[in-house]
Amino acid sequence: MGVSESEESSLLLDEKLLRFMEQLELLEEKRATFNSLIEQGWFSMSKARYTMGNKQVSALQYASEIEPLVCVQTRTLDNGEMEFTTERCTQTCSKESGKDQRAIEDIGPQEEGVRRRNRPKREIAESTSSDKAPAGKRDHNAQQDPLKWFGVLVPQSLKHAQSSFKQVIELSAEIAALQTAVLSARQELKHSLQNKHTPGERLSNSAGQGSRHNTSAESKQEEAEKQLSATDSQ
Amino acid sequence: MAACEELSFNVDHGYLEGLVRGMKAGILSQTDYHNLAQCDTLEDMKLHLQSTDYGKLLSSSEGDLTVSLLDSKLRENLVTEFSCLRSNALPPLSTFLDYISYSYMIDNVVMLITGALKNKDVSELLPRCHPLGAFDQMAAVGIARTPAELYSAILVDTPLGQFFQDAVSECSLDEMEAEILRNKLYKAYLQSFHSFCKSVGGATKDVMCPVLEFEADRRAFIITVNSFGTDLSSTDRSALYPSCGKLYPGGLKLLAQAEDHEQVKAVADCYPDYKMVFDDPEPGSDFKTLEDRFFEQEVKLNILAFLQQFHFGVFYSYIKLKEQESRNVVWIAECVTQRQKSKIHNYIPIFQGTS
C-alpha cells in the first residue's frame, strides 16, 4: 500500500516537473521573441529617423503628460486546485483601464514605445472600473493614435515600429503571467518534493528494503532540486 | 555673344564656386565609410572621423557621445559651411542660397506648430530647430491658431510669406492641418524655386531644373504612398502635389486616384526614371525602402551637377550631398549602437571610386 502511494506521488511529481519544464521552455521562447521584437522596433525607428530627419522622431514629438492607452490589470485566480493566497497576474491577459505608470524604457535613445488601445478584449474580463472606462475612453477616442504625433504622412518604417511595439505589449503581459505560473509551479514542486520526502523516510525506517528505492527517489529529488535551483538563478 | 555666362561668372561667384569644389573634395569616400562601418563603438567612430575633413568635430563635446549629439554636430558643421558661403554671396547667388534655406524654414515652422500643440515650451523647441532655417519671428510661430492667423500675424513679413497663397485657411491647426500646411508651403516653394532657376537660365537651369522636377515627383509619390491608411482624402492629397515635375499633369491625376501600392507602381511604370525606383529588387539583395531608392536617385542627380562649371547648381548639390553624408554617418552610428551590423551597409555611398 505504502509503495503504490509513493509510486503515485512520484508519478504526480513527474507530471508536475514536466509541466514546469514545458512552461519554462515556453517562457524562454516568449522572452526570445520579446527581445527580438524590441530590437526590431527600435531599429525601425532608426530607419524612420533616417528618412524623416533625426529631430522629427524624438522627444520633441510627444507631450510631457500622456494618458496611457494600454494598462495592465491583475486579478487573483481562485483555482480550486492550487490554494494560493498570493495575488498574481492572470493567464487571460486582459488589458483594461487600470493605472499603469511605468513603461518609459531607457534603452538607447530617450524615446518611448508606442501604445495603443485594446478595445476588443474589453469584454473578456470583469473589471471594477468598467463604468468609468467607456466614458473616459470615448474622450480619448477622438485623439490619439500615437503615430499621429510624428505627422500624418509617416513612412512605413514608423508604422512597422508601432506594430512591433504593440506586439511587445501583448507579449509582456503573457510573459508576466507565465513567469508567475512558473514560479507557482516551482513552489508546487518544492512542496510536493517535501511531502514526498517524509513518506520516503518512513519507508526506509520501517522496511529495510528501502535502500535501492530510496536512492532512486533521492536521485529524482536531486534532479528536481537542481532544476529548482536553476530557476532560482533565473 | 552666346557664351557670356562663362566669361563673367567668376567675377562675382568664382571664389565661392572654388570654395564649394574644395569642400566637395572632403566628402567621405568609400574607404572612410568602410572604416566607420568596422567600428564597434561611437568612440571608435569619433576616432575615425578625426582623420577625415571633420577633424576635431566631436572632440570638444562634453557629456556622453550619443547618436543625437553626433547628428547635431554634423549639422552644425554644415551650417558653418553654408553661412560662410551665404555671407560672401552676391545676387543672384544670394537669392539662390536663400531659396535653399527656405525648405528648412518650412520644416521649422511646422515643428514649432506641432510642438505648440503638445504644449511644449518654445525654449525647448527653438534649439532643436534647423539653424539653416532660422528667421526672426520664429519664437512667435507657436501662438498662431489657424494658418490664416499664422500668415497675417507672423509670417507675412518673412520670406515664407510668398508661399502662402494656397495655404491660407481658417481651419484650426491640428496635426492634419499642420501636415497639409507643410506640404502646401513646400509645393509653392518648389514651384517658385523652379521658376527662379528657369529665369537664371544657362547651365543653372540645365542642372537645377531636372533636380527640382525629380524632387517634385518624389514628393508626389511619397505623399501618395504614405497617405494610404490615413485620413487624408484623395482630393486633399491632390492639392499637395507640386506641379513642376514630369508627372504633371497626367501622372498627378492618376496618382490622385491611386488607392494602393500596385496602382502607384503602375503610374511609375509610365516614366522610365521612376520605373526603376518602384521595380522589385533583385533576389538576394537587401530590401530597400522606397525612400532609400529615391535618395539613391537623388544622389546620382546631384553628382552630375559637378560635371559642369559656372553655374549655381554646385551649391545646391553640395548641400544635399552633405546632408546625405550626415544621414549615412548617423545610420552607421545607429547600427553600431544597436548592434545591427548586418544592416550597416544600407548607407548610400556618394562618390564611388575616386571623386
Coordinates of C-alpha atoms in Angstrom, one line a residue:
Chain A
M1 CA 0.0 0.0 0.0
G2 CA 2.7 2.4 1.0
V3 CA 4.7 1.5 -2.1
S4 CA 1.9 2.2 -4.6
E5 CA 1.2 5.5 -2.8
S6 CA 4.8 6.7 -3.2
E7 CA 4.7 5.5 -6.8
E8 CA 1.6 7.5 -7.4
S9 CA 3.1 10.6 -5.8
S10 CA 6.3 10.1 -7.8
L11 CA 4.2 10.0 -11.0
L12 CA 2.4 13.1 -9.9
L13 CA 5.7 14.7 -9.2
D14 CA 7.0 13.7 -12.6
E15 CA 3.9 15.2 -14.2
K16 CA 4.4 18.4 -12.3
L17 CA 8.0 18.5 -13.2
L18 CA 7.3 18.0 -16.9
R19 CA 4.6 20.7 -16.8
F20 CA 7.1 23.0 -15.1
M21 CA 9.7 22.3 -17.8
E22 CA 7.2 23.0 -20.5
Q23 CA 6.2 26.3 -19.0
L24 CA 9.9 27.2 -18.7
E25 CA 10.6 26.4 -22.3
L26 CA 7.6 28.4 -23.4
L27 CA 8.8 31.3 -21.2
E28 CA 12.2 31.2 -22.8
E29 CA 10.7 31.2 -26.3
K30 CA 8.5 34.1 -25.5
R31 CA 11.4 36.0 -24.0
A32 CA 13.4 35.5 -27.1
T33 CA 10.6 36.7 -29.3
F34 CA 10.1 39.7 -26.9
N35 CA 13.8 40.6 -27.2
S36 CA 13.8 40.4 -31.0
L37 CA 10.6 42.4 -31.3
I38 CA 12.0 45.2 -29.2
E39 CA 15.2 45.2 -31.2
Q40 CA 13.2 45.3 -34.4
G41 CA 11.0 48.2 -33.1
W42 CA 14.0 50.3 -32.2
F43 CA 15.7 49.6 -35.5
S44 CA 12.6 50.5 -37.5
M45 CA 12.5 53.8 -35.5
S46 CA 16.1 54.4 -36.6
K47 CA 15.1 53.8 -40.2
A48 CA 12.2 56.3 -39.8
R49 CA 14.7 58.8 -38.4
Y50 CA 16.9 58.2 -41.4
T51 CA 14.0 59.1 -43.7
M52 CA 12.4 61.9 -41.8
G53 CA 15.3 63.5 -40.1
N54 CA 16.7 62.9 -36.6
K55 CA 14.8 65.7 -34.9
Q56 CA 11.5 64.6 -36.4
V57 CA 11.3 61.4 -34.4
S58 CA 12.5 62.4 -31.0
A59 CA 11.3 63.5 -27.6
L60 CA 10.0 66.7 -29.1
Q61 CA 7.1 65.0 -30.7
Y62 CA 5.3 63.8 -27.6
A63 CA 3.8 65.8 -24.8
S64 CA 5.3 65.6 -21.3
E65 CA 2.0 64.4 -19.9
I66 CA 0.3 61.5 -21.7
E67 CA -2.6 59.2 -20.9
P68 CA -1.8 55.5 -21.3
L69 CA -3.8 53.6 -23.8
V70 CA -2.9 50.2 -22.6
C71 CA -3.0 49.2 -19.0
V72 CA -2.5 46.0 -17.1
Q73 CA -5.0 44.6 -14.8
T74 CA -4.3 42.0 -12.2
R75 CA -6.8 39.5 -10.8
T76 CA -6.4 36.7 -8.4
L77 CA -7.3 33.4 -9.8
D78 CA -9.3 31.3 -7.5
N79 CA -8.4 27.9 -8.7
G80 CA -9.6 25.1 -6.6
E81 CA -6.6 23.0 -7.4
M82 CA -4.0 25.3 -6.0
E83 CA -4.5 27.0 -2.8
F84 CA -2.5 30.1 -3.1
T85 CA -3.2 33.3 -1.4
T86 CA -0.7 35.4 -3.1
E87 CA -2.0 37.7 -5.9
R88 CA -0.8 37.2 -9.3
C89 CA -1.4 38.2 -12.9
T90 CA -3.9 36.1 -14.6
Q91 CA -3.3 34.0 -17.7
T92 CA -6.2 35.6 -19.5
C93 CA -4.2 38.7 -20.5
S94 CA -7.0 41.1 -20.3
K95 CA -6.0 44.7 -20.7
E96 CA -8.3 47.2 -19.2
S97 CA -8.2 50.7 -17.8
G98 CA -6.4 50.4 -14.6
K99 CA -3.5 52.6 -13.8
D100 CA -0.1 51.9 -15.2
Q101 CA 2.6 54.4 -14.7
R102 CA 5.7 52.6 -15.8
A103 CA 6.9 51.9 -19.3
I104 CA 9.2 54.6 -20.5
E105 CA 12.1 52.5 -21.5
D106 CA 15.5 53.9 -21.2
I107 CA 17.2 51.8 -23.8
G108 CA 19.4 53.6 -26.2
P109 CA 17.9 57.0 -27.3
Q110 CA 15.3 58.5 -25.0
E111 CA 12.2 57.5 -26.8
E112 CA 9.1 55.7 -25.6
G113 CA 7.4 52.7 -27.0
V114 CA 4.1 53.4 -28.7
R115 CA 1.0 52.3 -27.0
R116 CA -2.5 51.5 -28.3
R117 CA -5.9 50.8 -27.1
N118 CA -7.0 47.2 -27.0
R119 CA -10.7 47.6 -27.5
P120 CA -12.0 44.1 -28.4
K121 CA -10.6 42.4 -25.3
R122 CA -12.6 44.6 -23.0
E123 CA -15.5 42.2 -23.0
I124 CA -13.5 39.3 -21.7
A125 CA -12.5 40.5 -18.3
E126 CA -14.8 41.7 -15.5
S127 CA -13.3 44.8 -14.2
T128 CA -14.3 47.1 -11.4
S129 CA -13.8 50.3 -13.2
S130 CA -15.7 49.4 -16.3
D131 CA -18.2 52.1 -15.8
K132 CA -15.7 54.9 -15.8
A133 CA -13.7 53.3 -18.6
P134 CA -16.1 53.7 -21.6
A135 CA -16.7 57.3 -20.9
G136 CA -13.1 58.1 -20.4
K137 CA -12.1 56.1 -23.5
R138 CA -14.6 57.9 -25.7
D139 CA -13.0 61.2 -24.8
H140 CA -9.6 59.9 -25.8
N141 CA -11.0 58.1 -28.8
A142 CA -11.1 61.3 -30.8
Q143 CA -7.4 61.7 -30.2
Q144 CA -4.5 59.7 -30.2
D145 CA -3.1 57.2 -32.4
P146 CA 0.4 58.0 -31.2
L147 CA 1.6 57.6 -34.8
K148 CA -0.1 60.9 -35.5
W149 CA 2.4 62.7 -33.1
F150 CA 5.0 62.3 -35.8
G151 CA 2.9 63.7 -38.6
V152 CA 0.1 62.4 -40.7
L153 CA 2.2 61.1 -43.6
V154 CA 4.7 59.0 -41.8
P155 CA 6.9 56.5 -43.6
Q156 CA 6.2 52.7 -43.4
S157 CA 9.1 52.1 -41.1
L158 CA 7.5 54.1 -38.4
K159 CA 4.3 52.1 -38.8
H160 CA 6.4 48.9 -38.6
A161 CA 7.9 50.2 -35.4
Q162 CA 4.5 50.8 -33.9
S163 CA 3.2 47.3 -34.7
S164 CA 6.4 45.7 -33.2
F165 CA 5.9 47.6 -30.0
K166 CA 2.2 46.7 -29.9
Q167 CA 3.1 43.1 -30.1
V168 CA 5.7 43.7 -27.4
I169 CA 3.0 44.9 -25.1
E170 CA 0.9 41.8 -25.7
L171 CA 3.8 39.6 -25.1
S172 CA 4.9 41.3 -22.0
A173 CA 1.6 40.6 -20.3
E174 CA 1.8 37.0 -21.4
I175 CA 5.4 36.7 -20.1
A176 CA 4.4 38.2 -16.8
A177 CA 1.6 35.7 -16.5
L178 CA 3.8 32.8 -17.5
Q179 CA 6.5 33.9 -15.1
T180 CA 4.2 33.8 -12.1
A181 CA 2.8 30.5 -13.3
V182 CA 6.4 29.1 -13.5
L183 CA 7.1 30.4 -10.0
S184 CA 4.0 28.9 -8.6
A185 CA 4.7 25.6 -10.3
R186 CA 8.1 25.7 -8.8
Q187 CA 6.6 26.2 -5.4
E188 CA 4.3 23.3 -6.0
L189 CA 7.2 21.1 -6.9
K190 CA 9.1 22.1 -3.8
H191 CA 6.1 21.3 -1.7
S192 CA 5.5 18.0 -3.4
L193 CA 9.1 17.1 -3.0
Q194 CA 9.0 17.9 0.7
N195 CA 5.8 15.9 1.0
K196 CA 7.4 13.1 -0.7
H197 CA 10.4 13.1 1.5
T198 CA 8.6 12.3 4.7
P199 CA 6.8 9.1 3.4
G200 CA 10.1 8.1 1.9
E201 CA 11.8 8.3 5.2
R202 CA 9.1 6.4 6.9
L203 CA 9.5 3.7 4.3
S204 CA 13.3 3.4 4.8
N205 CA 12.9 3.3 8.6
S206 CA 10.1 0.7 8.7
A207 CA 11.2 -1.7 5.9
G208 CA 14.8 -2.2 5.3
Q209 CA 14.3 -2.8 1.6
G210 CA 14.2 1.0 1.1
S211 CA 17.9 1.5 0.1
R212 CA 17.5 1.0 -3.7
H213 CA 14.1 2.6 -3.7
N214 CA 15.5 5.4 -1.7
T215 CA 18.4 6.1 -3.9
S216 CA 16.1 6.2 -7.0
A217 CA 13.8 8.5 -5.2
E218 CA 16.7 10.6 -3.9
S219 CA 18.2 10.9 -7.3
K220 CA 14.9 12.1 -8.8
Q221 CA 14.7 14.5 -5.9
E222 CA 18.2 15.7 -6.5
E223 CA 17.4 16.3 -10.2
A224 CA 14.3 18.2 -9.3
E225 CA 16.2 20.3 -6.7
K226 CA 18.8 21.1 -9.3
Q227 CA 16.1 22.3 -11.5
L228 CA 14.7 24.4 -8.8
S229 CA 18.0 26.0 -8.0
A230 CA 18.4 26.7 -11.8
T231 CA 15.1 28.5 -11.9
D232 CA 16.1 30.3 -8.8
S233 CA 19.1 31.8 -10.5
Q234 CA 16.9 32.9 -13.4
Chain B
M1 CA 27.6 86.6 -77.6
A2 CA 26.1 83.2 -76.7
A3 CA 28.6 82.1 -74.2
C4 CA 28.6 85.1 -72.0
E5 CA 27.9 83.3 -68.8
E6 CA 31.3 81.6 -68.6
L7 CA 33.2 84.8 -69.1
S8 CA 31.5 86.8 -66.4
F9 CA 30.6 84.1 -63.8
N10 CA 33.9 84.2 -62.0
V11 CA 33.7 87.9 -61.4
D12 CA 31.0 87.6 -58.7
H13 CA 30.9 83.9 -57.9
G14 CA 34.3 82.3 -58.8
Y15 CA 35.6 82.4 -55.3
L16 CA 32.6 80.7 -53.9
E17 CA 32.5 78.1 -56.6
G18 CA 36.1 77.3 -55.9
L19 CA 35.3 77.1 -52.2
V20 CA 32.4 74.7 -52.8
R21 CA 34.5 72.5 -55.0
G22 CA 37.2 72.3 -52.3
M23 CA 34.7 71.4 -49.7
K24 CA 33.2 68.8 -52.1
A25 CA 36.6 67.1 -52.2
G26 CA 36.3 66.5 -48.5
I27 CA 33.2 64.4 -48.8
L28 CA 33.7 61.0 -47.2
S29 CA 34.9 58.3 -49.6
Q30 CA 34.2 54.5 -49.7
T31 CA 37.3 53.8 -47.6
D32 CA 36.1 56.2 -44.9
Y33 CA 32.7 54.5 -44.8
H34 CA 34.3 51.2 -44.7
N35 CA 36.4 52.2 -41.7
L36 CA 33.4 53.7 -40.0
A37 CA 31.4 50.5 -40.5
Q38 CA 34.1 48.5 -38.8
C39 CA 33.7 50.4 -35.6
D40 CA 32.3 48.8 -32.5
T41 CA 31.5 51.9 -30.5
L42 CA 30.8 55.6 -31.1
E43 CA 34.2 56.4 -29.6
D44 CA 35.9 54.4 -32.4
M45 CA 33.8 56.3 -34.9
K46 CA 34.9 59.6 -33.4
L47 CA 38.5 58.5 -33.8
H48 CA 38.0 57.6 -37.4
L49 CA 36.2 60.9 -38.2
Q50 CA 39.2 62.8 -36.9
S51 CA 41.2 61.6 -39.9
T52 CA 38.6 63.0 -42.3
D53 CA 37.7 66.6 -43.1
Y54 CA 35.6 66.6 -40.0
G55 CA 38.7 66.8 -37.9
K56 CA 38.1 67.7 -34.3
L57 CA 34.4 67.9 -34.7
L58 CA 33.5 65.6 -31.8
S59 CA 36.5 66.0 -29.5
S60 CA 35.3 69.2 -27.9
S61 CA 32.0 67.7 -26.9
E62 CA 31.3 67.4 -23.2
G63 CA 29.0 64.7 -21.9
D64 CA 28.1 61.4 -23.4
L65 CA 28.6 60.8 -27.1
T66 CA 25.2 59.8 -28.4
V67 CA 23.8 59.5 -31.9
S68 CA 21.7 62.6 -31.3
L69 CA 24.8 64.6 -30.4
L70 CA 26.6 63.3 -33.5
D71 CA 23.7 64.4 -35.7
S72 CA 23.7 67.8 -34.1
K73 CA 27.5 68.3 -34.6
L74 CA 27.3 67.2 -38.2
R75 CA 24.5 69.6 -38.8
E76 CA 26.5 72.4 -37.1
N77 CA 29.3 71.7 -39.5
L78 CA 27.1 72.0 -42.5
V79 CA 25.6 75.2 -41.1
T80 CA 29.0 76.8 -40.7
E81 CA 29.9 76.0 -44.3
F82 CA 26.7 77.3 -45.6
S83 CA 26.9 80.5 -43.6
C84 CA 30.4 81.1 -45.0
L85 CA 29.0 80.7 -48.5
R86 CA 26.0 82.8 -47.9
S87 CA 27.8 85.7 -46.2
N88 CA 30.1 86.1 -49.2
A89 CA 27.4 85.7 -51.9
L90 CA 26.2 88.4 -54.3
P91 CA 23.0 88.4 -56.1
P92 CA 21.7 86.3 -57.8
L93 CA 23.7 83.6 -55.9
S94 CA 22.5 85.1 -52.7
T95 CA 18.8 84.6 -53.7
F96 CA 19.6 81.1 -54.8
L97 CA 21.2 80.3 -51.5
D98 CA 18.2 81.8 -49.7
Y99 CA 15.9 79.5 -51.7
I100 CA 17.9 76.6 -50.3
S101 CA 17.3 77.8 -46.8
Y102 CA 13.5 78.2 -47.2
S103 CA 12.9 74.4 -47.1
Y104 CA 14.4 74.3 -43.6
M105 CA 12.3 77.3 -42.6
I106 CA 9.2 75.4 -43.6
D107 CA 10.3 72.4 -41.5
N108 CA 11.0 74.6 -38.5
V109 CA 7.6 76.4 -38.7
V110 CA 5.8 73.0 -38.8
M111 CA 7.9 71.7 -35.9
L112 CA 7.1 74.8 -33.8
I113 CA 3.4 74.5 -34.6
T114 CA 3.2 70.8 -33.7
G115 CA 5.3 71.5 -30.6
A116 CA 2.9 74.1 -29.5
L117 CA 0.0 71.7 -30.0
K118 CA 1.7 69.4 -27.5
N119 CA 2.2 72.3 -25.1
K120 CA 5.9 72.2 -25.4
D121 CA 7.8 75.3 -24.3
V122 CA 9.2 77.5 -27.0
S123 CA 12.6 77.5 -25.3
E124 CA 12.7 73.7 -25.6
L125 CA 11.8 73.8 -29.3
L126 CA 13.9 76.6 -30.6
P127 CA 17.3 74.9 -30.0
R128 CA 16.1 71.9 -31.9
C129 CA 15.1 73.8 -35.0
H130 CA 17.4 73.6 -38.0
P131 CA 19.7 76.6 -37.9
L132 CA 19.7 76.9 -41.6
G133 CA 16.0 77.8 -41.4
A134 CA 16.2 80.3 -38.7
F135 CA 14.3 83.6 -39.0
D136 CA 13.4 86.4 -36.7
Q137 CA 9.8 85.7 -35.9
M138 CA 10.4 82.0 -35.1
A139 CA 9.6 82.3 -31.4
A140 CA 6.1 83.7 -32.2
V141 CA 5.1 80.9 -34.5
G142 CA 3.6 78.7 -31.8
I143 CA 1.0 81.2 -30.9
A144 CA -1.0 81.0 -34.1
R145 CA -4.2 79.0 -34.1
T146 CA -5.0 78.9 -37.8
P147 CA -2.9 79.1 -40.9
A148 CA -4.6 82.4 -41.7
E149 CA -3.5 83.8 -38.4
L150 CA -0.1 82.4 -38.9
Y151 CA 0.3 84.2 -42.1
S152 CA -1.3 87.5 -41.3
A153 CA 0.2 88.0 -37.9
I154 CA 3.6 86.3 -38.1
L155 CA 4.9 85.1 -41.4
V156 CA 3.7 87.9 -43.7
D157 CA 7.0 89.7 -43.4
T158 CA 9.2 86.7 -43.6
P159 CA 10.5 85.1 -46.8
L160 CA 7.9 82.4 -46.3
G161 CA 5.0 84.9 -46.8
Q162 CA 5.3 84.5 -50.5
F163 CA 4.4 80.8 -50.3
F164 CA 1.1 81.2 -48.5
Q165 CA -1.3 81.8 -51.5
D166 CA -2.9 78.4 -51.3
A167 CA -2.2 77.6 -47.8
V168 CA -4.2 80.3 -46.1
S169 CA -7.2 78.6 -44.4
E170 CA -9.4 79.2 -41.4
C171 CA -9.2 75.6 -40.1
S172 CA -7.7 75.4 -36.7
L173 CA -4.2 73.9 -36.6
D174 CA -4.1 70.3 -35.6
E175 CA -1.8 67.5 -36.8
M176 CA -3.6 67.0 -40.1
E177 CA -3.8 70.8 -40.8
A178 CA -0.1 71.2 -39.9
E179 CA 0.8 68.4 -42.3
I180 CA -1.3 69.9 -45.1
L181 CA 0.2 73.3 -44.4
R182 CA 3.7 71.9 -44.6
N183 CA 3.0 70.2 -47.9
K184 CA 1.3 73.2 -49.4
L185 CA 4.1 75.6 -48.4
Y186 CA 6.6 73.2 -49.8
K187 CA 4.7 72.9 -53.1
A188 CA 4.6 76.7 -53.5
Y189 CA 8.3 76.9 -52.6
L190 CA 9.4 74.2 -55.1
Q191 CA 7.4 75.9 -57.9
S192 CA 8.9 79.2 -57.0
F193 CA 12.4 77.8 -56.9
H194 CA 11.9 76.1 -60.2
S195 CA 10.8 79.3 -62.0
F196 CA 13.7 81.2 -60.4
C197 CA 16.2 78.7 -61.8
K198 CA 14.5 78.9 -65.2
S199 CA 14.8 82.6 -65.2
V200 CA 18.5 82.4 -64.3
G201 CA 18.9 80.3 -67.4
G202 CA 22.1 78.8 -68.8
A203 CA 23.8 75.9 -67.1
T204 CA 22.0 76.6 -63.8
K205 CA 18.7 75.9 -65.5
D206 CA 20.1 72.8 -67.2
V207 CA 21.3 71.4 -63.9
M208 CA 18.8 72.6 -61.4
C209 CA 15.5 72.1 -63.3
P210 CA 15.8 68.3 -63.6
V211 CA 16.8 68.1 -59.9
L212 CA 13.8 70.1 -58.8
E213 CA 11.5 68.2 -61.1
F214 CA 12.7 65.0 -59.5
E215 CA 12.1 66.5 -56.1
A216 CA 8.5 67.4 -57.1
D217 CA 7.8 64.0 -58.4
R218 CA 9.3 62.3 -55.4
R219 CA 7.1 64.3 -53.1
A220 CA 4.1 63.3 -55.1
F221 CA 4.9 59.6 -54.9
I222 CA 5.8 59.7 -51.2
I223 CA 2.7 61.7 -50.2
T224 CA 0.6 59.2 -52.1
V225 CA 2.2 56.1 -50.6
N226 CA 2.2 57.4 -47.1
S227 CA -1.4 58.6 -47.2
F228 CA -2.7 55.1 -47.6
G229 CA -4.5 54.2 -44.4
T230 CA -4.7 57.7 -43.1
D231 CA -7.5 60.2 -43.0
L232 CA -6.1 62.2 -45.9
S233 CA -8.7 62.1 -48.8
S234 CA -7.6 61.9 -52.4
T235 CA -8.9 65.4 -53.2
D236 CA -6.9 66.8 -50.3
R237 CA -4.0 64.8 -51.4
S238 CA -4.0 66.1 -55.0
A239 CA -3.8 69.6 -53.7
L240 CA -0.5 68.8 -52.2
Y241 CA 1.3 67.6 -55.4
P242 CA 3.8 70.1 -56.8
S243 CA 3.2 70.8 -60.4
C244 CA 6.7 71.5 -61.6
G245 CA 7.7 67.9 -62.2
K246 CA 7.5 65.4 -65.0
L247 CA 4.3 63.8 -63.6
Y248 CA 2.3 67.0 -64.2
P249 CA -0.5 66.8 -65.3
G250 CA -1.4 63.3 -66.4
G251 CA 0.7 61.4 -63.8
L252 CA -0.5 63.5 -61.0
K253 CA -4.1 62.9 -61.9
L254 CA -3.5 59.2 -61.9
L255 CA -1.7 59.3 -58.6
A256 CA -4.6 61.2 -57.0
Q257 CA -6.9 58.3 -57.9
A258 CA -4.5 55.6 -56.7
E259 CA -5.7 53.6 -53.8
D260 CA -2.9 51.1 -53.2
H261 CA 0.7 50.4 -53.8
E262 CA 0.1 48.5 -57.1
Q263 CA -1.7 51.4 -58.7
V264 CA 1.1 53.8 -57.7
K265 CA 3.6 51.3 -59.3
A266 CA 1.5 51.3 -62.5
V267 CA 1.8 55.1 -62.7
A268 CA 5.5 54.9 -62.1
D269 CA 5.9 52.4 -64.9
C270 CA 4.9 55.0 -67.5
Y271 CA 8.1 57.0 -66.6
P272 CA 11.4 55.3 -67.2
D273 CA 13.2 57.2 -64.4
Y274 CA 10.7 56.2 -61.8
K275 CA 10.0 52.7 -63.1
M276 CA 13.5 51.8 -61.7
V277 CA 12.6 53.1 -58.3
F278 CA 9.5 51.0 -58.0
D279 CA 10.9 47.9 -59.5
D280 CA 11.0 44.8 -57.4
P281 CA 14.5 44.3 -56.1
E282 CA 16.7 41.5 -57.5
P283 CA 16.5 38.4 -55.4
G284 CA 19.2 38.2 -52.8
S285 CA 19.8 41.9 -52.5
D286 CA 19.0 43.9 -49.4
F287 CA 15.5 45.1 -49.0
K288 CA 15.4 48.9 -49.6
T289 CA 12.6 51.1 -48.7
L290 CA 11.0 53.4 -51.3
E291 CA 12.6 56.4 -49.6
D292 CA 16.0 54.8 -49.8
R293 CA 15.7 54.3 -53.5
F294 CA 14.6 57.9 -54.0
F295 CA 17.6 59.0 -52.0
E296 CA 19.9 57.0 -54.3
Q297 CA 18.4 58.6 -57.4
E298 CA 18.8 62.0 -55.8
V299 CA 22.5 61.4 -55.1
K300 CA 23.0 60.3 -58.7
L301 CA 21.4 63.5 -60.0
N302 CA 23.3 65.7 -57.6
I303 CA 26.7 64.3 -58.6
L304 CA 26.0 65.3 -62.2
A305 CA 26.0 68.9 -61.1
F306 CA 29.7 68.9 -60.6
L307 CA 30.4 68.0 -64.2
Q308 CA 29.7 71.5 -65.4
Q309 CA 31.2 74.7 -64.3
F310 CA 29.9 78.3 -63.9
H311 CA 26.5 77.6 -62.5
F312 CA 24.8 77.6 -59.2
G313 CA 23.8 74.0 -59.1
V314 CA 27.0 73.0 -57.4
F315 CA 25.9 74.9 -54.3
Y316 CA 22.6 73.1 -54.1
S317 CA 24.1 69.7 -54.8
Y318 CA 26.8 70.2 -52.3
I319 CA 24.4 70.9 -49.5
K320 CA 22.2 67.9 -50.5
L321 CA 25.2 65.6 -50.7
K322 CA 26.4 66.7 -47.3
E323 CA 23.0 66.0 -45.9
Q324 CA 23.1 62.5 -47.3
E325 CA 26.5 62.1 -45.8
S326 CA 25.2 63.1 -42.4
R327 CA 22.4 60.6 -42.8
N328 CA 24.9 57.9 -43.7
V329 CA 27.1 58.6 -40.7
V330 CA 24.2 58.7 -38.3
W331 CA 22.8 55.5 -39.8
I332 CA 26.2 53.8 -39.3
A333 CA 26.2 55.2 -35.7
E334 CA 22.8 53.8 -35.0
C335 CA 23.7 50.4 -36.3
V336 CA 26.8 50.4 -34.2
T337 CA 25.0 51.4 -31.0
Q338 CA 22.1 48.9 -31.6
R339 CA 24.5 46.2 -32.8
Q340 CA 22.7 45.6 -36.0
K341 CA 25.8 45.2 -38.1
S342 CA 24.0 43.2 -40.8
K343 CA 22.1 46.3 -41.9
I344 CA 25.1 48.7 -41.6
H345 CA 25.7 48.8 -45.4
N346 CA 22.4 50.4 -46.2
Y347 CA 24.0 53.8 -46.5
I348 CA 24.3 55.3 -49.9
P349 CA 28.0 55.9 -50.9
I350 CA 28.3 59.2 -52.6
F351 CA 31.4 59.0 -54.7
Q352 CA 32.2 55.6 -55.8
G353 CA 35.9 55.1 -56.5
T354 CA 37.7 58.4 -56.9
S355 CA 35.8 61.6 -57.0

